[in-house]
Coordinates of C-alpha atoms in Angstrom, one line a residue:
I1 CA 105.6 135.4 116.7
T2 CA 105.1 138.3 114.7
V3 CA 107.2 137.6 111.1
G4 CA 107.4 139.7 108.0
L5 CA 108.2 137.3 105.0
S6 CA 108.3 139.0 101.5
A7 CA 108.9 137.7 97.8
E8 CA 112.5 138.1 98.3
D9 CA 112.5 136.0 100.9
D10 CA 112.0 133.1 98.7
H11 CA 115.2 131.1 100.1
L12 CA 113.8 131.3 104.1
L13 CA 110.9 129.1 102.6
T14 CA 113.3 126.6 101.0
E15 CA 115.1 126.4 104.1
F16 CA 111.5 125.6 105.6
S17 CA 110.9 123.3 102.9
H18 CA 114.0 121.0 103.9
L19 CA 112.8 121.1 107.5
V20 CA 109.3 119.7 107.1
L21 CA 110.9 117.5 104.3
E22 CA 108.4 119.0 101.7
L23 CA 105.7 117.3 103.5
K24 CA 102.3 117.9 102.3
L25 CA 101.0 119.4 105.7
D26 CA 97.3 118.9 106.1
G27 CA 95.0 118.3 108.8
R28 CA 97.1 115.3 110.7
F29 CA 100.9 116.9 109.8
I30 CA 101.4 117.6 113.7
D31 CA 101.2 113.7 114.2
K32 CA 103.7 112.9 111.5
V33 CA 106.1 115.6 111.8
D34 CA 108.2 114.5 114.6
L35 CA 108.5 111.3 113.2
A36 CA 109.8 112.8 110.0
F37 CA 112.0 115.2 111.3
R38 CA 113.5 112.6 113.4
E39 CA 113.9 110.0 110.5
S40 CA 115.4 112.7 107.6
R41 CA 117.1 115.0 110.2
P42 CA 119.0 112.7 112.3
G43 CA 122.2 115.1 112.8
I44 CA 120.2 117.6 113.8
W45 CA 117.9 115.1 115.9
D46 CA 121.1 113.6 117.8
A47 CA 122.0 117.2 118.8
I48 CA 119.0 117.6 120.7
K49 CA 119.1 116.9 124.3
F50 CA 115.3 116.8 124.5
P51 CA 112.9 115.7 121.4
I52 CA 110.8 118.3 119.8
S53 CA 107.2 119.0 121.3
S54 CA 104.4 117.7 119.6
G55 CA 104.3 119.7 115.8
I56 CA 107.0 122.2 116.7
A57 CA 107.9 122.7 113.3
G58 CA 104.4 122.4 112.2
H59 CA 103.2 125.1 114.7
L60 CA 106.1 127.3 113.4
F61 CA 104.8 127.0 109.8
F62 CA 101.4 128.0 111.1
S63 CA 102.6 131.2 112.4
V64 CA 104.5 132.0 109.8
F65 CA 101.8 131.4 107.2
A66 CA 99.0 133.0 109.2
E67 CA 101.0 136.3 109.5
L68 CA 101.5 136.4 105.6
G69 CA 99.8 138.6 103.6
G70 CA 98.0 137.9 100.1
E71 CA 101.0 137.7 97.5
E72 CA 103.4 136.0 99.8
R73 CA 100.8 133.4 100.7
Q74 CA 100.5 133.0 96.9
L75 CA 104.4 132.4 97.0
L76 CA 104.1 130.0 100.0
A77 CA 101.2 128.2 98.0
S78 CA 103.6 127.7 94.9
K79 CA 105.7 125.6 97.2
E80 CA 102.8 123.2 97.6
L81 CA 104.3 122.3 100.9
Y82 CA 100.8 122.2 102.5
G83 CA 97.2 121.2 101.6
P84 CA 93.6 122.5 100.8
E85 CA 93.4 123.5 104.6
L86 CA 96.2 126.2 104.9
R87 CA 95.2 127.0 101.4
D88 CA 91.9 128.1 102.2
G89 CA 93.5 130.2 105.0
V90 CA 94.0 129.4 108.6
G91 CA 92.8 130.7 112.1
E92 CA 94.4 132.7 114.4
P93 CA 98.2 132.4 114.2
V94 CA 99.7 129.6 116.6
E95 CA 102.3 131.4 119.1
I96 CA 105.2 129.2 119.5
V97 CA 107.4 129.2 121.9
L98 CA 110.5 127.3 122.9
N99 CA 109.2 125.1 125.8
G100 CA 112.2 125.8 127.8
H101 CA 114.5 123.5 127.1
E102 CA 118.0 124.8 127.2
N103 CA 118.6 123.5 123.7
Y104 CA 115.7 125.1 121.7
P105 CA 117.2 128.3 121.0
D106 CA 120.1 126.8 119.2
M107 CA 117.5 124.7 117.5
I108 CA 115.8 127.5 116.1
L109 CA 119.2 128.6 114.7
K110 CA 120.2 125.4 113.6
T111 CA 117.0 125.2 111.4
K112 CA 117.2 128.6 110.3
V113 CA 113.6 128.2 109.8
V114 CA 113.2 132.0 109.6
A115 CA 116.2 134.2 109.2
V116 CA 117.6 136.6 112.1
D117 CA 116.7 140.0 110.4
L118 CA 113.1 138.7 109.9
F119 CA 111.8 138.6 113.3
R120 CA 110.2 142.1 114.7
Q121 CA 109.1 141.1 118.2
A122 CA 110.3 139.4 120.7
L123 CA 109.8 135.9 120.7
G124 CA 108.0 134.4 123.7
A125 CA 109.6 131.9 125.8
E126 CA 107.3 130.9 129.0
R127 CA 108.7 127.5 129.5
P128 CA 106.1 124.8 130.4
N129 CA 108.7 122.6 132.6
D130 CA 106.8 122.0 135.2
E131 CA 109.4 121.8 137.9
T132 CA 109.7 122.2 141.5
E133 CA 111.8 124.6 144.1
A134 CA 112.1 121.8 146.5
E135 CA 113.2 118.5 144.7
G136 CA 112.5 115.2 146.1
R137 CA 110.0 116.1 148.9
L138 CA 108.9 112.4 149.1
Q139 CA 107.8 110.6 152.3
D140 CA 107.9 107.1 152.9
V141 CA 104.7 107.2 154.7
A142 CA 102.5 110.2 153.2
I143 CA 101.9 110.9 149.4
N144 CA 104.1 113.5 148.4
T145 CA 101.3 116.2 147.0
D146 CA 103.9 118.2 145.4
N147 CA 105.3 115.7 143.6
E148 CA 108.2 118.1 142.6
N149 CA 106.6 120.0 140.3
N150 CA 103.4 121.5 142.4
D151 CA 104.9 124.7 143.0
S152 CA 106.8 125.3 140.0
E153 CA 108.1 128.5 138.7
R154 CA 107.1 127.0 135.5
H155 CA 106.4 129.7 133.7
E156 CA 108.7 132.4 135.9
T157 CA 110.3 131.9 132.7
T158 CA 112.9 134.0 130.7
D159 CA 115.8 135.5 131.7
S160 CA 115.5 137.6 128.7
V161 CA 113.3 138.0 125.3
L162 CA 114.6 136.7 122.0
Q163 CA 115.1 139.7 119.9
Y164 CA 115.6 139.7 116.3
P165 CA 117.1 141.4 114.5
R166 CA 120.9 141.0 116.1
S167 CA 119.5 140.3 119.3
Q168 CA 119.2 136.7 120.1
T169 CA 119.1 137.0 123.9
P170 CA 119.5 133.3 125.4
L171 CA 116.3 131.9 127.4
D172 CA 117.0 130.9 130.7
D173 CA 115.4 129.9 134.0
V174 CA 112.4 128.7 131.9
G175 CA 111.7 126.6 134.7
I176 CA 114.3 124.8 136.7
P177 CA 116.4 122.7 134.6
L178 CA 116.3 119.2 134.0
S179 CA 119.5 117.3 134.4
H180 CA 120.2 114.8 131.5
G181 CA 122.5 112.2 132.9
V182 CA 124.1 114.3 135.2
G183 CA 123.0 114.3 139.1
V184 CA 124.2 115.4 142.2
P185 CA 126.7 112.8 143.6
G186 CA 125.1 109.9 145.7
D187 CA 122.0 110.9 144.4
D188 CA 121.9 108.4 141.5
E189 CA 122.7 105.6 143.5
N190 CA 120.0 107.1 146.2
I191 CA 117.4 107.3 143.8
D192 CA 117.8 103.9 143.1
R193 CA 118.0 102.0 146.1
R194 CA 114.8 104.2 147.0
I195 CA 112.8 103.1 143.8
E196 CA 114.0 99.4 144.7
R197 CA 112.5 99.4 148.3
E198 CA 109.5 101.5 147.1
Q199 CA 108.9 98.5 144.5
E200 CA 109.2 95.7 146.9
A201 CA 106.6 97.7 149.2
V202 CA 104.3 97.8 146.3
V203 CA 104.7 94.2 145.1
S204 CA 104.3 92.7 148.8
T205 CA 101.2 95.0 149.6
P206 CA 97.7 93.5 148.6
D207 CA 95.5 95.9 146.4
D208 CA 93.0 96.0 148.8
H209 CA 95.4 97.6 151.6
P210 CA 94.8 101.1 152.4
D211 CA 98.0 102.3 152.0
K212 CA 98.8 100.7 148.4
P213 CA 97.8 103.9 146.6
K214 CA 100.3 105.7 149.0
Q215 CA 103.0 103.3 147.9
L216 CA 101.9 103.6 144.3
S217 CA 101.8 107.4 144.2
N218 CA 105.3 107.3 146.0
L219 CA 107.1 104.5 143.8
G220 CA 105.5 107.1 140.7
N221 CA 106.7 110.1 142.2
S222 CA 110.5 108.2 142.6
L223 CA 110.5 107.4 139.0
H224 CA 109.5 110.7 137.4
T225 CA 112.2 112.3 139.4
R226 CA 114.5 109.9 137.9
F227 CA 113.0 110.5 134.3
Q228 CA 113.7 114.3 135.0
R229 CA 117.1 113.7 136.3
F230 CA 118.2 111.0 133.3
G231 CA 115.7 111.2 130.8
N232 CA 115.1 107.5 130.4
L233 CA 111.3 107.2 129.0
D234 CA 110.7 104.1 131.1
D235 CA 110.8 105.6 134.1
A236 CA 108.5 108.3 132.6
N237 CA 105.8 105.7 131.3
S238 CA 106.3 103.3 134.9
A239 CA 105.5 106.8 136.8
I240 CA 102.2 107.3 134.7
V241 CA 101.8 103.4 135.3
Q242 CA 101.9 103.9 139.2
H243 CA 100.2 107.4 139.3
Q244 CA 97.1 105.7 137.7
A245 CA 97.0 102.9 139.6
A246 CA 96.7 104.5 142.8
V247 CA 93.9 106.7 141.3
N248 CA 92.2 103.3 140.1
L249 CA 92.3 102.1 143.9
T250 CA 91.3 105.3 145.5
P251 CA 87.2 105.7 145.9
D252 CA 85.8 109.1 145.1
G253 CA 85.3 111.0 148.5
H254 CA 88.7 109.6 149.7
P255 CA 90.8 112.9 150.9
D256 CA 93.9 111.9 149.0
K257 CA 92.4 111.5 145.7
P258 CA 92.9 115.2 144.7
A259 CA 96.8 114.5 145.3
L260 CA 96.8 111.2 143.6
L261 CA 95.3 112.9 140.7
N262 CA 97.4 115.8 140.6
N263 CA 100.4 113.9 140.7
L264 CA 99.1 111.6 137.7
G265 CA 98.4 115.3 135.8
N266 CA 102.3 116.3 136.5
S267 CA 103.8 112.6 135.2
L268 CA 101.7 112.8 132.0
L269 CA 102.4 116.6 131.3
T270 CA 106.2 115.5 132.1
R271 CA 105.9 112.9 129.3
F272 CA 104.0 115.3 126.6
E273 CA 106.9 117.9 127.2
R274 CA 109.3 115.0 126.1
L275 CA 107.3 113.0 123.5
G276 CA 104.1 116.0 122.3
N277 CA 101.3 113.4 122.4
L278 CA 98.8 115.8 122.5
D279 CA 96.9 113.1 124.6
D280 CA 99.1 113.3 127.3
I281 CA 98.3 117.0 127.6
H282 CA 94.8 116.9 127.3
N283 CA 94.8 114.0 129.9
A284 CA 97.1 116.2 132.4
I285 CA 94.7 119.3 132.6
A286 CA 91.8 116.9 132.9
K287 CA 93.5 115.3 135.9
H288 CA 94.5 118.4 137.4
Q289 CA 91.0 120.2 136.6
A290 CA 89.7 116.9 138.5
A291 CA 92.1 117.6 141.4
V292 CA 91.0 121.3 141.4
N293 CA 87.3 120.5 141.3
L294 CA 87.5 117.4 144.5
T295 CA 89.2 120.4 146.9
L296 CA 87.4 123.0 148.8
D297 CA 89.2 126.5 148.7
D298 CA 89.7 126.3 152.1
H299 CA 91.8 123.3 151.6
P300 CA 95.6 124.1 152.2
D301 CA 96.8 122.3 149.0
K302 CA 94.4 124.0 146.7
H303 CA 96.8 126.7 145.5
H304 CA 99.2 123.5 144.5
W305 CA 96.5 122.3 142.3
L306 CA 95.3 125.6 140.9
N307 CA 99.1 126.3 140.1
N308 CA 99.7 122.8 138.0
L309 CA 96.2 123.1 136.6
G310 CA 97.7 126.7 135.1
N311 CA 101.2 124.9 134.1
S312 CA 99.0 122.5 131.7
L313 CA 96.8 125.1 130.3
L314 CA 99.7 127.1 129.5
T315 CA 101.6 124.3 128.0
R316 CA 98.3 123.3 126.0
F317 CA 98.3 127.3 124.9
E318 CA 102.2 127.2 123.9
C319 CA 101.5 124.2 122.0
L320 CA 98.3 124.9 120.1
G321 CA 97.4 128.7 120.7
N322 CA 93.9 128.5 121.6
L323 CA 93.4 131.5 123.2
D324 CA 90.6 130.0 125.8
D325 CA 93.9 128.3 127.5
I326 CA 96.1 131.3 128.3
H327 CA 93.1 133.3 129.6
N328 CA 92.0 130.3 131.8
A329 CA 95.7 129.8 132.8
T330 CA 95.9 133.4 134.0
V331 CA 93.0 132.8 135.8
R332 CA 94.3 129.5 137.4
Y333 CA 97.4 131.4 138.1
Q334 CA 95.5 134.7 140.1
E335 CA 93.6 132.3 142.2
A336 CA 96.8 130.4 142.9
V337 CA 98.2 133.7 144.1
N338 CA 95.1 134.9 146.3
L339 CA 94.9 131.3 148.0
T340 CA 98.9 131.5 149.0
P341 CA 99.5 133.7 152.1
D342 CA 102.2 136.2 151.7
D343 CA 104.5 134.3 153.9
H344 CA 104.2 131.0 152.3
P345 CA 107.3 130.2 150.4
E346 CA 106.0 129.2 147.5
K347 CA 104.5 132.7 147.2
P348 CA 107.3 134.1 145.3
G349 CA 107.1 131.6 142.4
R350 CA 103.2 131.9 142.2
L351 CA 103.2 135.4 141.4
G352 CA 106.4 134.8 138.9
N353 CA 103.8 132.3 137.0
L354 CA 101.1 135.0 137.1
G355 CA 103.5 137.6 135.7
S356 CA 105.1 135.1 132.7
S357 CA 101.4 134.2 132.1
L358 CA 100.5 137.8 132.0
L359 CA 103.4 138.6 129.6
T360 CA 102.8 135.2 127.6
R361 CA 99.2 136.8 126.7
F362 CA 100.5 140.6 125.9
R363 CA 103.1 139.1 123.7
R364 CA 100.2 137.3 121.7
L365 CA 97.2 140.0 122.2
G366 CA 99.1 143.4 122.9
N367 CA 97.0 144.6 125.9
L368 CA 99.3 146.9 127.6
D369 CA 97.6 146.1 131.0
D370 CA 99.1 142.6 130.6
A371 CA 102.6 143.8 130.2
N372 CA 102.2 145.9 133.2
N373 CA 100.6 143.5 135.5
A374 CA 103.3 141.2 134.6
I375 CA 105.9 144.0 135.3
V376 CA 104.0 144.3 139.1
R377 CA 104.1 140.8 139.7
H378 CA 107.7 139.6 139.0
Q379 CA 108.7 142.9 141.2
E380 CA 106.3 141.5 143.9
A381 CA 108.1 138.2 143.9
V382 CA 111.5 139.6 143.5
N383 CA 110.5 141.7 146.5
L384 CA 109.3 138.7 148.7
T385 CA 112.1 136.9 147.7
P386 CA 115.1 137.2 150.7
D387 CA 118.7 138.2 149.3
G388 CA 120.8 135.2 149.3
H389 CA 117.8 132.7 148.1
P390 CA 118.8 130.7 145.4
D391 CA 115.9 131.9 143.2
K392 CA 116.6 135.5 143.5
P393 CA 118.9 135.8 140.4
R394 CA 116.2 133.9 138.0
R395 CA 113.5 136.2 139.6
L396 CA 115.5 139.4 138.9
A397 CA 116.2 138.3 135.2
N398 CA 112.6 137.9 134.4
L399 CA 111.7 141.1 136.0
G400 CA 114.1 142.4 133.3
S401 CA 112.7 140.4 130.6
S402 CA 109.3 142.0 131.3
L403 CA 111.0 145.4 131.6
L404 CA 112.5 144.6 128.0
T405 CA 109.7 143.8 126.5
R406 CA 107.4 146.8 127.7
F407 CA 110.2 148.8 126.0
E408 CA 110.2 147.2 122.9
R409 CA 106.5 148.4 123.1
L410 CA 106.7 151.8 124.4
G411 CA 110.2 152.6 123.8
N412 CA 110.2 154.2 127.6
L413 CA 114.2 154.2 128.4
D414 CA 113.5 154.0 131.9
D415 CA 112.2 150.2 131.2
M416 CA 115.4 149.5 129.2
S417 CA 117.7 151.1 131.8
N418 CA 116.0 149.2 134.6
A419 CA 116.1 146.0 132.4
I420 CA 119.5 146.1 132.6
V421 CA 120.0 146.9 136.1
R422 CA 118.1 143.8 136.9
H423 CA 119.8 141.4 134.7
Q424 CA 123.2 143.3 136.0
A425 CA 122.1 141.7 139.3
A426 CA 121.0 138.5 137.9
A427 CA 124.7 138.0 136.8
K428 CA 126.6 139.0 139.7
L429 CA 124.5 137.0 142.5
T430 CA 124.7 134.1 139.8
P431 CA 128.2 132.2 140.8
D432 CA 130.5 131.3 137.9
D433 CA 130.2 127.5 138.2
H434 CA 126.3 127.7 137.9
P435 CA 124.9 126.3 135.1
D436 CA 122.9 129.3 134.0
K437 CA 125.7 131.7 134.0
P438 CA 126.6 131.9 130.7
S439 CA 123.0 132.6 129.6
R440 CA 122.4 135.4 132.2
L441 CA 125.9 137.1 131.2
D442 CA 124.7 136.6 127.2
S443 CA 121.1 138.4 128.6
L444 CA 123.0 141.0 130.2
G445 CA 125.3 141.4 126.8
S446 CA 122.2 141.4 124.5
S447 CA 120.3 144.3 126.8
L448 CA 123.1 146.1 126.8
R449 CA 123.4 145.9 122.8
T450 CA 119.9 146.4 122.8
R451 CA 120.4 150.2 124.3
F452 CA 123.6 150.8 122.0
E453 CA 121.4 150.4 118.7
R454 CA 118.8 152.7 120.3
L455 CA 121.3 155.6 121.9
G456 CA 124.6 154.9 120.4
N457 CA 126.6 155.3 123.9
L458 CA 130.2 153.0 122.9
D459 CA 130.2 151.8 126.6
D460 CA 127.0 149.6 125.7
I461 CA 128.9 148.1 122.7
H462 CA 132.1 147.3 124.8
D463 CA 130.2 145.9 127.7
A464 CA 128.1 143.9 125.3
I465 CA 131.1 142.2 124.1
A466 CA 132.5 141.6 127.3
Q467 CA 129.6 139.6 128.8
H468 CA 129.3 137.3 125.6
Q469 CA 133.1 136.6 125.9
A470 CA 132.8 135.8 129.5
A471 CA 129.4 133.8 128.6
V472 CA 131.5 131.8 125.6
K473 CA 134.6 131.5 128.2
L474 CA 132.0 129.7 130.7
T475 CA 130.2 127.6 128.4
P476 CA 131.7 124.3 128.0
E477 CA 132.9 122.7 124.9
G478 CA 130.0 120.4 123.5
H479 CA 127.1 122.4 125.4
P480 CA 124.3 123.0 122.9
D481 CA 124.2 126.6 123.6
K482 CA 127.7 126.9 122.6
P483 CA 126.8 128.0 119.2
C484 CA 124.6 130.7 120.0
S485 CA 126.9 132.4 122.9
L486 CA 129.5 132.4 119.9
D487 CA 127.2 133.8 117.7
Y488 CA 126.1 136.6 119.9
L489 CA 129.6 137.4 120.6
G490 CA 130.1 137.6 116.8
T491 CA 127.3 139.8 116.1
C492 CA 128.3 142.6 118.7
L493 CA 131.7 142.8 117.0
L494 CA 130.2 143.2 113.8
I495 CA 128.2 146.0 115.1
R496 CA 131.1 147.5 116.8
F497 CA 133.1 147.3 113.5
E498 CA 130.7 148.9 111.9
H499 CA 130.8 151.7 113.9
L500 CA 134.5 152.0 114.7
G501 CA 136.2 150.3 111.7
N502 CA 138.3 148.5 113.6
L503 CA 139.5 145.5 111.7
D504 CA 140.1 143.3 114.2
D505 CA 136.4 143.1 115.0
I506 CA 135.6 142.1 112.1
R507 CA 138.3 139.4 112.1
N508 CA 137.3 138.3 115.2
A509 CA 133.4 138.2 114.3
I510 CA 134.0 135.9 111.3
T511 CA 136.2 133.6 113.6
Q512 CA 133.1 133.7 116.2
H513 CA 130.5 133.1 113.5
Q514 CA 132.6 130.3 111.8
E515 CA 133.3 128.6 115.2
A516 CA 129.7 129.0 115.6
V517 CA 128.3 126.9 112.1
K518 CA 131.5 124.5 113.1
L519 CA 129.9 123.6 116.1
T520 CA 126.3 123.3 114.8
P521 CA 125.1 120.1 113.2
D522 CA 123.8 120.0 109.3

C-alpha cells in the first residue's frame, strides 16, 4: 500500500486505534491481534465469512507506519499504540493484500482503517486462495496429485484493482471462491458418503500395507474438499493429519512421496488462509519445496509442484512482505510455465499466476517491466482460453486489471480503453445468476468512472451508474458485498450530481450510502 497520512488525519489514527484495541504493539503483536480483534469486535467478527489471516490489522499498521514522514510518525507515536520496535523505525513496508476472500474489501470499509481519499495507488489483491480448475479429481485407487489446488489460478487474481479515492473496485476471482455452507445439490451427501468409505478403508488397512498411504491421502483430499465447501475446521485439521500420516508411511525415494508432500502442503496452506498461524505457511512452503526437490524436471508432475510452491511463497509475501518471497514465487511460476506444454489445459492458469505475481511485484517495487510482462502473460492466458470456457471471463478481467494498473502509472489512454473493453467482455460473458456477476459489473463501473474522471465524458458516468445499479440488484440481501456495491453506486451518483447538479442524484446518493452504513455492522 502507498498511503499518505497527514497531521489533520488524526481521526483516522483514532479509528485505527479502535481496530487494534489500543494494543501496545510489539514484536509479538502478530500473534495477538486476531484473538484481540475477535474478542473485542464481535459485531465485525461475526460478519466475516472467513477469519482474518494472521495479523492483517497489524500488517496494515506496519504499512501505514512505514510510509509516514517524520512529523507524522511523531504524531502516531503520541498515540502510544506501539512499542519501541516501531518507534525506532521499521524495515520495508509490508504490502497488504486482501487474501482473496470476497468479504475482505468490505472488511477494509467496515474498519475504516484508512479513509478512501487517502489511497493514492491501487491496493493489490492477488489472492492466495489455493484453488483448482477441476475440483474433486480424486480417484479411488490412485493418489490425487492435484489435490484440487494443484493447478490453481490462485493468483490469477483481481477482476479489477482497488482504487482510492472514489474508486473501490471490488476484488473478483481471486481464485475460485470457496463455497461456505452451500454446495451443488447432492454433493453434500456424496462427499459425506465418500469420506465414510475412505475412513473405513483406512481403518481396515494395516499400516504396513502398500496402499495405506494412498488411502490416507485420498481421505485427506476429501476432507480438504469438504472444508473448502463448508468451512468446518475439524475437516481442515483432520485433512492435515491424514496427509501427514501418508507422508510418514512413505519412504524416501518412493515415487509417490512428492505427491503426498504436495497434498500436505496444500492442506497446510488452506488452514493458514483460515487461521493465519504462521507455522502453517512456513511448513506449507517446506513441504512444497520438498516435493519440487524430489522431482526431476522431466517428470510430468513437476510443473504442478512448482506452481503450488509459487502459491505458498506468494501467500507468505502477502502476509510478511519479504521481497525474497515475491522474487522466488515469480521464479517458480516462470519455471512452471516453462514446463507446461502450450496445449496443456492448465497452461492458461500457469500464465495467469505468473502474470499476477509480476503485477504484485510491480505494485510493490514499481518496475515497469513487471507491469508490461504481467499484461503479456494475462493476454497469453486469454488467447489460450477457448471461447465458452468457464474461466474466460476471469482471465479477461485479470487482463483488464493489469491494463488499468499500467494506466494508473503511465496515464496512457489506450490502456484505459482496453481495460474497459476487457471488463465489458468479462461482464458480458458472465451469466446473471453467476455469483461473480455483481463484482464484474462493479469492476466495469469503476473503470468507467475512472475514465470519466480523466476525460469528463458524461456517457461514462451514466454507464458507470448503470453497471453499479445492476450489481446492487443482483447482489442478494445479506451478502457481505452488498454494502460495497451500494457505496460504489452512491459515489457515482454523487460524482454526477457534482457535475450536473440534479438533486435526484444527491438524494439517491445519500440513500445508497445510508443503506450501505445500515448494512455494515458496528
